[in-house]
XYZ file of C-alpha atoms in Angstrom:
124
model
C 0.000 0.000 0.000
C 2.843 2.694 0.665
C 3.934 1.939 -2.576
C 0.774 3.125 -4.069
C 0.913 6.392 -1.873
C 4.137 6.861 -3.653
C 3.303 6.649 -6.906
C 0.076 8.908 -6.183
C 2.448 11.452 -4.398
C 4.739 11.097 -7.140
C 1.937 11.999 -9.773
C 0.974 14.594 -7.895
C 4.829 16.374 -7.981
C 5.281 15.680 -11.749
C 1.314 17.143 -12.359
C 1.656 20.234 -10.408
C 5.282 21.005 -11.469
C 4.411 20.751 -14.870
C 1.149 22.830 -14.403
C 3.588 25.945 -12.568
C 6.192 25.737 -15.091
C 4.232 24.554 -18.461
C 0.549 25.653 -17.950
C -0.779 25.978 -21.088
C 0.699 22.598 -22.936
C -0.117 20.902 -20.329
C -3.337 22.337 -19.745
C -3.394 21.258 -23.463
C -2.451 17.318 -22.653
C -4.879 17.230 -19.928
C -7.764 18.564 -21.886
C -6.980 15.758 -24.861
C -7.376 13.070 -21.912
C -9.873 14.373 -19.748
C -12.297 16.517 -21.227
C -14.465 14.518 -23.065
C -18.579 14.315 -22.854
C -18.735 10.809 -20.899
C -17.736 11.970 -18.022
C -18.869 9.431 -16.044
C -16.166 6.726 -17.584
C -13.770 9.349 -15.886
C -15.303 9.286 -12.118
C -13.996 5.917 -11.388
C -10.254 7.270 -11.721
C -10.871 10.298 -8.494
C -12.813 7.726 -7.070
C -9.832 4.976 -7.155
C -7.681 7.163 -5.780
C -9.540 8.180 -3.319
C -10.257 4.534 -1.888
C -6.299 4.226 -2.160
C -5.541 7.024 -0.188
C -8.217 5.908 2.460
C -7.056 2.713 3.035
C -3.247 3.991 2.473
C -4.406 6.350 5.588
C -4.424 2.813 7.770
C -1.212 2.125 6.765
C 0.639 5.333 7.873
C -0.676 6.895 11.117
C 1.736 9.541 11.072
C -0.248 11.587 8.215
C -3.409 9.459 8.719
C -5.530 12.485 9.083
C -4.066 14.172 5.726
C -4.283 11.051 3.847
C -8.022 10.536 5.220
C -9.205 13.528 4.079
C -7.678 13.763 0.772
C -9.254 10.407 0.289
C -12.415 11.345 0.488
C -12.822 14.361 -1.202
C -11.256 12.059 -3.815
C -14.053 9.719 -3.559
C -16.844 12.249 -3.407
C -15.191 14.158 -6.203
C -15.767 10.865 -8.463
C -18.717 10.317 -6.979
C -20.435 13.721 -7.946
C -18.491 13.321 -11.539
C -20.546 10.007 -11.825
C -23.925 11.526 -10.379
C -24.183 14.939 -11.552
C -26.214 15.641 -14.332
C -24.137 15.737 -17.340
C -24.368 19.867 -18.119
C -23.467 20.785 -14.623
C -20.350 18.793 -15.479
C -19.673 19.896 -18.408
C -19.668 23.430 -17.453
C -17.541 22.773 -14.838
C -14.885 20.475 -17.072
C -15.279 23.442 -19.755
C -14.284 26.151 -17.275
C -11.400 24.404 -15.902
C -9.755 23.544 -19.628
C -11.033 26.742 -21.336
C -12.071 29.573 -19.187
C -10.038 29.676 -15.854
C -7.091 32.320 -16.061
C -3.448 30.692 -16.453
C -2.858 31.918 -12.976
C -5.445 30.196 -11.103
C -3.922 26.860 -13.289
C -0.861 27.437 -11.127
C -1.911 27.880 -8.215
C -3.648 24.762 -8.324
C -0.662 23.421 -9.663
C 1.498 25.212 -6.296
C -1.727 22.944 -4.550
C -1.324 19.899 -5.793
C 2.989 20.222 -5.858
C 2.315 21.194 -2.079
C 0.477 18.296 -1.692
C 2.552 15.650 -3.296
C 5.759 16.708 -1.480
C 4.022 16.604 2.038
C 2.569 12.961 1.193
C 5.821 12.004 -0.457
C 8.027 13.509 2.395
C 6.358 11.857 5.409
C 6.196 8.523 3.825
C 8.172 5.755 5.559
């Protein structure tokens, strides 16, 4: 199981490091893989993670409350993505890969760097 939470935290460095320093192409890349209209085939990948990082939280009770909580709003993220109706989600993919501003990209990129190197750093 920790080597799960590695890879995830190790996704999680390369993703937001490469939305800071190349936002648009890889604001590009993600929008060829993820915004598509069946949304719903997509839920089950927030969700998986999600369950990881849940029962990864077991695992490692020095960051089990970090871990915990990421998990599930991984698991209600895919969870809404799967019952949503289908224009609320599309509005909401849509604004993420078209409309937001390239800064708010990296910030959510600083996020989700943030993120990975806490998870990655207090890994045993």
């Amino acid at each position: 199981m920790t080597a799960l939470l590695y890879v995830i935290a190790l996704l999680w460095i390369v993703a937001g490091t490469s939305l800071i320093v190349f936002t648009e192409k890889t604001r590009d890349i993600f929008k060829r893989m993820f915004l598509t209209e069946k949304v719903k085939r997509l839920s089950f990948l927030p969700f998986i993670f999600g369950v990881i990082l849940i029962i990864g939280a077991f695992f490692n009770r020095d960051i089990f409350w970090l871990i915990f909580i990421l998990g599930l709003l991984a698991t209600s993220k895919g969870v809404y993505f799967y019952m949503a109706p289908p224009q609320q989600t599309k509005a909401l993919m849509e604004w993420w890969f078209i409309k937001a501003s390239p800064e708010t990209i990296r910030v959510m990129g600083l996020i989700i760097f943030v993120l990975g190197v806490a998870l990655f750093s207090y890994l045993r």
